Structure formats: structure tokens, C-alpha cells
């Protein structure tokens, strides 16, 4: 929704409400007591209503005459919305509560989308696309493991790959995938974790795209995804509750 930012009174109220919904504190189907919520959050009724409009735009709440404002069923939520995906990670009391289903879903979506997308990238890429991929790979090489720059470089590489497909709908898929992948990268590259070096697998993809070899590009991408799955498996071995 235009104008929403996670900072300021408005943004903080949206975040607080979203976390209550995602954590189950505000249950699906429950009607909200706006007066109590306003007092608990320390905001005006106007600010509360404006914040609820953000959640309404994401399919999470609705308002009806005689019933009031209520939490809609999860099946109505826009689960592909970047904020909703981010909130699912943030609202869990531990990473293990949110990570397994979302990471599993991410692996499955990536396995469907990215091998096909990289074939198109190998066939359609331009010099500008190659330059964007090379910049992202160079940033990956320079970034320290676990640093925010490493996460952003990885996201930039995959954004550039989808852009190189020159398929507008595939490019939009990155808006969904990147939110969960960023959270995944922060888990995998977090303190005490030592994932496999991601640079060689990404370089293999770039080399195949540069050579316009669609078969090699798809094989390289499947290898990259297999390594990503192995990184998550190693993380789970160190944190069995996942």
C-alpha cells in the first residue's frame, strides 16, 4: 500500500498489528476491540484505523457493519506480499518456527522458476545483463561471509538473472522470492554457521549464460540450488529443533 513504511508511529502500529495476527495473538475470525487496541498501542483511533487499512489491503483484515473489524481467514491473505512474508519470519518466537515451511516452499518455488528462467537468460541476455551479473558476482567475492553486503550481493545476482530472461512476469517473481531468500541467507550466514562457498556455483551459472548455453545454464542452476539446500540442511543439523 502506498505510503507504508515500517518507521514512525504509523509504521510501528502496522508492524505491531501484523505480528499479533501472524503470531495468532489476534486469531483468524476474531473481531477486534478497537478501543482496547488503541489503548494498548498508545495511538489515536485515527492512526489505528489507518494502520488497519494497510492490513486490509493485504487481505488480512476486513470490516463489516454490525460485525466490526475482524481478522480474515489465512486463505484470504496475500501470502505473496513481501511484507506478509517478512512478518512471518519476524513474528515467530524463534527462527525454527517460521523457517522450515517457508524455506521448504522457497526451495520448491526456486526449483520450478529459476532453472527455466536461466535457460531464457542464456538465450536472451544482453551485454548489459552480463555486466549486472558480473558486478553482483564481484560483490559476492568481496563481501565477508555473513555480512549484509553478502546477502545483498546474492539477491542482486538472482535479480539480474531473472531480469536477463526478459520476461516481465518472471522479473516480478523476484519480488516474492527475494524476501524469503534474504531471510534464508541471514539464517544460513548467521553467527556460528559456515555455509559452502557460494561463489563457484554462481560463477558456473554466469559462465553458462555468457556462453549462451541454455543446457549448461540450467545444469549449473540446479547445482546452485542443490548447494543452497545443503546449506539449509547443515543449519538444521546444528539446530535440530528446526
mmCIF file of C-alpha atoms in Angstrom:
data_model
loop_
_atom_site.group_PDB
_atom_site.id
_atom_site.type_symbol
_atom_site.label_atom_id
_atom_site.label_comp_id
_atom_site.label_asym_id
_atom_site.label_seq_id
_atom_site.Cartn_x
_atom_site.Cartn_y
_atom_site.Cartn_z
ATOM 1 C CA UNK A 1 0.000 0.000 0.000
ATOM 2 C CA UNK A 2 1.450 3.375 -0.968
ATOM 3 C CA UNK A 3 2.923 5.394 1.873
ATOM 4 C CA UNK A 4 3.591 2.457 4.201
ATOM 5 C CA UNK A 5 6.999 2.360 5.866
ATOM 6 C CA UNK A 6 7.988 0.351 8.962
ATOM 7 C CA UNK A 7 9.158 3.515 10.755
ATOM 8 C CA UNK A 8 7.257 6.251 12.537
ATOM 9 C CA UNK A 9 4.081 5.842 14.579
ATOM 10 C CA UNK A 10 2.070 4.656 11.592
ATOM 11 C CA UNK A 11 4.649 2.091 10.505
ATOM 12 C CA UNK A 12 5.230 0.827 14.035
ATOM 13 C CA UNK A 13 1.494 0.370 14.533
ATOM 14 C CA UNK A 14 1.203 -1.608 11.288
ATOM 15 C CA UNK A 15 4.117 -3.813 12.344
ATOM 16 C CA UNK A 16 2.676 -4.406 15.821
ATOM 17 C CA UNK A 17 -0.737 -5.350 14.460
ATOM 18 C CA UNK A 18 0.750 -7.610 11.791
ATOM 19 C CA UNK A 19 2.875 -9.500 14.299
ATOM 20 C CA UNK A 20 -0.163 -10.059 16.504
ATOM 21 C CA UNK A 21 -2.066 -11.504 13.595
ATOM 22 C CA UNK A 22 0.798 -13.686 12.330
ATOM 23 C CA UNK A 23 1.609 -14.982 15.818
ATOM 24 C CA UNK A 24 -2.039 -15.867 16.485
ATOM 25 C CA UNK A 25 -2.468 -13.351 19.299
ATOM 26 C CA UNK A 26 -5.213 -11.896 17.117
ATOM 27 C CA UNK A 27 -6.876 -15.063 15.863
ATOM 28 C CA UNK A 28 -8.475 -15.640 12.480
ATOM 29 C CA UNK A 29 -12.159 -14.780 12.626
ATOM 30 C CA UNK A 30 -11.856 -12.724 15.813
ATOM 31 C CA UNK A 31 -13.452 -9.273 15.986
ATOM 32 C CA UNK A 32 -11.136 -6.520 17.121
ATOM 33 C CA UNK A 33 -11.850 -4.287 20.091
ATOM 34 C CA UNK A 34 -10.509 -1.065 18.611
ATOM 35 C CA UNK A 35 -10.776 0.829 21.876
ATOM 36 C CA UNK A 36 -8.650 -1.714 23.742
ATOM 37 C CA UNK A 37 -6.159 -1.950 20.902
ATOM 38 C CA UNK A 38 -5.831 1.831 20.737
ATOM 39 C CA UNK A 39 -5.077 1.968 24.457
ATOM 40 C CA UNK A 40 -2.614 -0.934 24.337
ATOM 41 C CA UNK A 41 -0.692 0.512 21.405
ATOM 42 C CA UNK A 42 -0.882 4.089 22.672
ATOM 43 C CA UNK A 43 -2.138 5.557 19.411
ATOM 44 C CA UNK A 44 -5.150 7.536 18.311
ATOM 45 C CA UNK A 45 -8.192 5.820 16.862
ATOM 46 C CA UNK A 46 -7.472 7.544 13.553
ATOM 47 C CA UNK A 47 -3.911 6.180 13.496
ATOM 48 C CA UNK A 48 -5.178 2.711 14.358
ATOM 49 C CA UNK A 49 -7.754 2.776 11.561
ATOM 50 C CA UNK A 50 -5.174 3.986 9.046
ATOM 51 C CA UNK A 51 -2.856 1.138 10.062
ATOM 52 C CA UNK A 52 -5.643 -1.406 9.718
ATOM 53 C CA UNK A 53 -6.174 -0.180 6.155
ATOM 54 C CA UNK A 54 -2.664 -1.439 5.351
ATOM 55 C CA UNK A 55 -3.535 -4.906 6.626
ATOM 56 C CA UNK A 56 -6.872 -4.757 4.810
ATOM 57 C CA UNK A 57 -5.042 -4.084 1.546
ATOM 58 C CA UNK A 58 -3.080 -7.284 2.178
ATOM 59 C CA UNK A 59 -6.258 -9.284 2.761
ATOM 60 C CA UNK A 60 -5.614 -9.781 6.477
ATOM 61 C CA UNK A 61 -8.470 -7.783 7.988
ATOM 62 C CA UNK A 62 -11.890 -6.567 6.919
ATOM 63 C CA UNK A 63 -14.724 -4.501 8.383
ATOM 64 C CA UNK A 64 -18.454 -5.093 8.129
ATOM 65 C CA UNK A 65 -21.475 -3.331 9.535
ATOM 66 C CA UNK A 66 -22.760 -4.926 12.753
ATOM 67 C CA UNK A 67 -19.684 -7.163 12.965
ATOM 68 C CA UNK A 68 -16.940 -4.541 13.093
ATOM 69 C CA UNK A 69 -13.302 -5.092 12.145
ATOM 70 C CA UNK A 70 -12.178 -8.725 12.106
ATOM 71 C CA UNK A 71 -9.267 -10.948 11.104
ATOM 72 C CA UNK A 72 -9.863 -12.694 7.812
ATOM 73 C CA UNK A 73 -9.006 -16.391 7.267
ATOM 74 C CA UNK A 74 -5.424 -17.065 6.266
ATOM 75 C CA UNK A 75 -6.693 -18.333 2.903
ATOM 76 C CA UNK A 76 -7.679 -14.724 2.119
ATOM 77 C CA UNK A 77 -4.293 -13.219 2.976
ATOM 78 C CA UNK A 78 -1.955 -12.078 0.231
ATOM 79 C CA UNK A 79 0.807 -14.522 1.150
ATOM 80 C CA UNK A 80 2.879 -13.395 -1.852
ATOM 81 C CA UNK A 81 3.093 -9.871 -0.443
ATOM 82 C CA UNK A 82 6.672 -9.052 0.581
ATOM 83 C CA UNK A 83 5.585 -7.584 3.927
ATOM 84 C CA UNK A 84 3.466 -10.614 4.793
ATOM 85 C CA UNK A 85 6.383 -12.916 4.004
ATOM 86 C CA UNK A 86 8.734 -10.798 6.121
ATOM 87 C CA UNK A 87 6.275 -10.685 9.010
ATOM 88 C CA UNK A 88 6.037 -14.472 9.063
ATOM 89 C CA UNK A 89 9.741 -14.667 9.902
ATOM 90 C CA UNK A 90 9.677 -11.795 12.360
ATOM 91 C CA UNK A 91 6.575 -12.902 14.250
ATOM 92 C CA UNK A 92 7.859 -16.363 15.145
ATOM 93 C CA UNK A 93 9.285 -16.516 18.655
ATOM 94 C CA UNK A 94 12.226 -18.492 17.233
ATOM 95 C CA UNK A 95 13.551 -18.828 13.696
ATOM 96 C CA UNK A 96 12.763 -22.543 13.817
ATOM 97 C CA UNK A 97 9.005 -21.889 13.976
ATOM 98 C CA UNK A 98 8.915 -19.942 10.734
ATOM 99 C CA UNK A 99 11.896 -21.256 8.818
ATOM 100 C CA UNK A 100 11.051 -24.860 7.879
ATOM 101 C CA UNK A 101 7.765 -24.334 5.974
ATOM 102 C CA UNK A 102 8.879 -21.108 4.329
ATOM 103 C CA UNK A 103 12.307 -22.443 3.410
ATOM 104 C CA UNK A 104 10.731 -25.616 2.032
ATOM 105 C CA UNK A 105 8.291 -23.558 -0.022
ATOM 106 C CA UNK A 106 11.130 -21.325 -1.211
ATOM 107 C CA UNK A 107 13.193 -24.333 -2.332
ATOM 108 C CA UNK A 108 10.235 -25.708 -4.270
ATOM 109 C CA UNK A 109 9.409 -22.391 -5.950
ATOM 110 C CA UNK A 110 13.029 -21.742 -6.869
ATOM 111 C CA UNK A 111 13.337 -25.262 -8.251
ATOM 112 C CA UNK A 112 10.422 -24.583 -10.561
ATOM 113 C CA UNK A 113 11.216 -20.994 -11.560
ATOM 114 C CA UNK A 114 14.966 -20.453 -11.692
ATOM 115 C CA UNK A 115 16.149 -23.356 -13.899
ATOM 116 C CA UNK A 116 13.585 -22.340 -16.521
ATOM 117 C CA UNK A 117 14.398 -18.642 -16.134
ATOM 118 C CA UNK A 118 18.132 -19.181 -16.535
ATOM 119 C CA UNK A 119 17.537 -21.009 -19.824
ATOM 120 C CA UNK A 120 15.806 -17.905 -21.122
ATOM 121 C CA UNK A 121 18.595 -15.738 -19.726
ATOM 122 C CA UNK A 122 21.176 -17.770 -21.660
ATOM 123 C CA UNK A 123 19.192 -17.282 -24.852
ATOM 124 C CA UNK A 124 18.215 -13.625 -24.407
ATOM 125 C CA UNK A 125 20.874 -11.964 -22.269
ATOM 126 C CA UNK A 126 22.405 -8.691 -23.389
ATOM 127 C CA UNK A 127 25.785 -7.164 -22.639
ATOM 128 C CA UNK A 128 24.086 -5.011 -20.019
ATOM 129 C CA UNK A 129 22.666 -8.137 -18.366
ATOM 130 C CA UNK A 130 26.124 -9.713 -18.248
ATOM 131 C CA UNK A 131 27.556 -6.556 -16.722
ATOM 132 C CA UNK A 132 24.919 -6.621 -13.955
ATOM 133 C CA UNK A 133 25.650 -10.288 -13.232
ATOM 134 C CA UNK A 134 29.394 -9.652 -13.174
ATOM 135 C CA UNK A 135 29.008 -6.733 -10.755
ATOM 136 C CA UNK A 136 26.907 -8.866 -8.418
ATOM 137 C CA UNK A 137 29.395 -11.739 -8.536
ATOM 138 C CA UNK A 138 32.280 -9.365 -7.871
ATOM 139 C CA UNK A 139 30.401 -8.012 -4.851
ATOM 140 C CA UNK A 140 29.893 -11.585 -3.614
ATOM 141 C CA UNK A 141 33.637 -12.201 -3.887
ATOM 142 C CA UNK A 142 34.454 -9.054 -1.922
ATOM 143 C CA UNK A 143 31.866 -9.406 0.838
ATOM 144 C CA UNK A 144 32.715 -11.085 4.127
ATOM 145 C CA UNK A 145 30.690 -14.192 4.907
ATOM 146 C CA UNK A 146 27.664 -13.268 6.996
ATOM 147 C CA UNK A 147 27.907 -9.562 6.200
ATOM 148 C CA UNK A 148 24.794 -7.731 4.966
ATOM 149 C CA UNK A 149 26.733 -6.989 1.780
ATOM 150 C CA UNK A 150 26.994 -10.734 1.061
ATOM 151 C CA UNK A 151 23.229 -11.145 1.327
ATOM 152 C CA UNK A 152 22.564 -8.139 -0.906
ATOM 153 C CA UNK A 153 25.102 -9.317 -3.497
ATOM 154 C CA UNK A 154 23.412 -12.720 -3.678
ATOM 155 C CA UNK A 155 19.995 -11.092 -4.103
ATOM 156 C CA UNK A 156 21.387 -8.770 -6.772
ATOM 157 C CA UNK A 157 22.786 -11.723 -8.738
ATOM 158 C CA UNK A 158 19.451 -13.534 -8.810
ATOM 159 C CA UNK A 159 17.548 -10.331 -9.606
ATOM 160 C CA UNK A 160 19.875 -9.813 -12.563
ATOM 161 C CA UNK A 161 19.315 -13.391 -13.717
ATOM 162 C CA UNK A 162 15.556 -13.015 -13.773
ATOM 163 C CA UNK A 163 15.899 -9.646 -15.493
ATOM 164 C CA UNK A 164 18.096 -11.309 -18.131
ATOM 165 C CA UNK A 165 15.188 -13.612 -19.006
ATOM 166 C CA UNK A 166 13.428 -10.524 -20.417
ATOM 167 C CA UNK A 167 10.126 -11.908 -19.215
ATOM 168 C CA UNK A 168 8.310 -9.287 -17.179
ATOM 169 C CA UNK A 169 6.295 -11.802 -15.153
ATOM 170 C CA UNK A 170 9.424 -13.740 -14.197
ATOM 171 C CA UNK A 171 11.061 -10.482 -13.154
ATOM 172 C CA UNK A 172 8.120 -9.841 -10.810
ATOM 173 C CA UNK A 173 8.625 -13.269 -9.240
ATOM 174 C CA UNK A 174 11.807 -11.902 -7.717
ATOM 175 C CA UNK A 175 9.709 -9.587 -5.546
ATOM 176 C CA UNK A 176 8.289 -12.710 -3.895
ATOM 177 C CA UNK A 177 11.376 -14.904 -3.841
ATOM 178 C CA UNK A 178 13.839 -12.274 -2.632
ATOM 179 C CA UNK A 179 12.028 -11.575 0.645
ATOM 180 C CA UNK A 180 12.200 -15.178 1.812
ATOM 181 C CA UNK A 181 15.654 -15.722 0.324
ATOM 182 C CA UNK A 182 17.007 -12.714 2.226
ATOM 183 C CA UNK A 183 15.697 -14.195 5.481
ATOM 184 C CA UNK A 184 17.133 -17.573 4.478
ATOM 185 C CA UNK A 185 20.538 -16.006 3.767
ATOM 186 C CA UNK A 186 20.575 -14.274 7.141
ATOM 187 C CA UNK A 187 19.916 -17.625 8.836
ATOM 188 C CA UNK A 188 22.430 -19.597 6.793
ATOM 189 C CA UNK A 189 25.154 -16.966 7.043
ATOM 190 C CA UNK A 190 24.450 -16.095 10.669
ATOM 191 C CA UNK A 191 26.978 -16.246 13.536
ATOM 192 C CA UNK A 192 28.439 -19.687 14.064
ATOM 193 C CA UNK A 193 27.334 -21.006 10.678
ATOM 194 C CA UNK A 194 29.780 -21.726 7.872
ATOM 195 C CA UNK A 195 27.957 -22.449 4.610
ATOM 196 C CA UNK A 196 29.674 -23.663 1.483
ATOM 197 C CA UNK A 197 31.374 -21.005 -0.643
ATOM 198 C CA UNK A 198 28.596 -19.708 -2.944
ATOM 199 C CA UNK A 199 30.899 -18.032 -5.462
ATOM 200 C CA UNK A 200 31.885 -21.072 -7.607
ATOM 201 C CA UNK A 201 28.284 -22.194 -8.140
ATOM 202 C CA UNK A 202 27.208 -18.674 -9.083
ATOM 203 C CA UNK A 203 30.206 -18.271 -11.385
ATOM 204 C CA UNK A 204 29.247 -21.506 -13.175
ATOM 205 C CA UNK A 205 25.801 -20.080 -13.859
ATOM 206 C CA UNK A 206 27.267 -16.816 -15.151
ATOM 207 C CA UNK A 207 29.760 -18.608 -17.407
ATOM 208 C CA UNK A 208 26.985 -20.682 -18.997
ATOM 209 C CA UNK A 209 24.774 -17.617 -19.510
ATOM 210 C CA UNK A 210 27.699 -15.765 -21.040
ATOM 211 C CA UNK A 211 28.302 -18.700 -23.428
ATOM 212 C CA UNK A 212 24.577 -18.733 -24.354
ATOM 213 C CA UNK A 213 24.498 -22.428 -23.389
ATOM 214 C CA UNK A 214 20.965 -22.982 -22.079
ATOM 215 C CA UNK A 215 21.524 -26.625 -21.105
ATOM 216 C CA UNK A 216 24.686 -25.826 -19.164
ATOM 217 C CA UNK A 217 22.986 -22.848 -17.529
ATOM 218 C CA UNK A 218 20.100 -25.000 -16.318
ATOM 219 C CA UNK A 219 22.502 -27.669 -15.015
ATOM 220 C CA UNK A 220 24.557 -25.024 -13.214
ATOM 221 C CA UNK A 221 21.448 -23.519 -11.653
ATOM 222 C CA UNK A 222 20.288 -26.915 -10.409
ATOM 223 C CA UNK A 223 23.725 -27.390 -8.872
ATOM 224 C CA UNK A 224 23.464 -23.985 -7.207
ATOM 225 C CA UNK A 225 20.037 -24.851 -5.795
ATOM 226 C CA UNK A 226 21.327 -28.193 -4.524
ATOM 227 C CA UNK A 227 24.094 -26.369 -2.676
ATOM 228 C CA UNK A 228 21.543 -23.953 -1.208
ATOM 229 C CA UNK A 229 19.519 -26.900 0.065
ATOM 230 C CA UNK A 230 22.671 -28.417 1.562
ATOM 231 C CA UNK A 231 23.406 -25.169 3.400
ATOM 232 C CA UNK A 232 19.952 -25.280 4.996
ATOM 233 C CA UNK A 233 20.432 -28.969 5.868
ATOM 234 C CA UNK A 234 23.712 -28.106 7.633
ATOM 235 C CA UNK A 235 21.938 -25.327 9.509
ATOM 236 C CA UNK A 236 19.283 -27.778 10.699
ATOM 237 C CA UNK A 237 21.946 -30.224 11.880
ATOM 238 C CA UNK A 238 23.360 -27.508 14.124
ATOM 239 C CA UNK A 239 19.849 -26.522 15.282
ATOM 240 C CA UNK A 240 17.876 -29.799 15.468
ATOM 241 C CA UNK A 241 14.690 -28.011 16.580
ATOM 242 C CA UNK A 242 14.384 -26.696 13.003
#
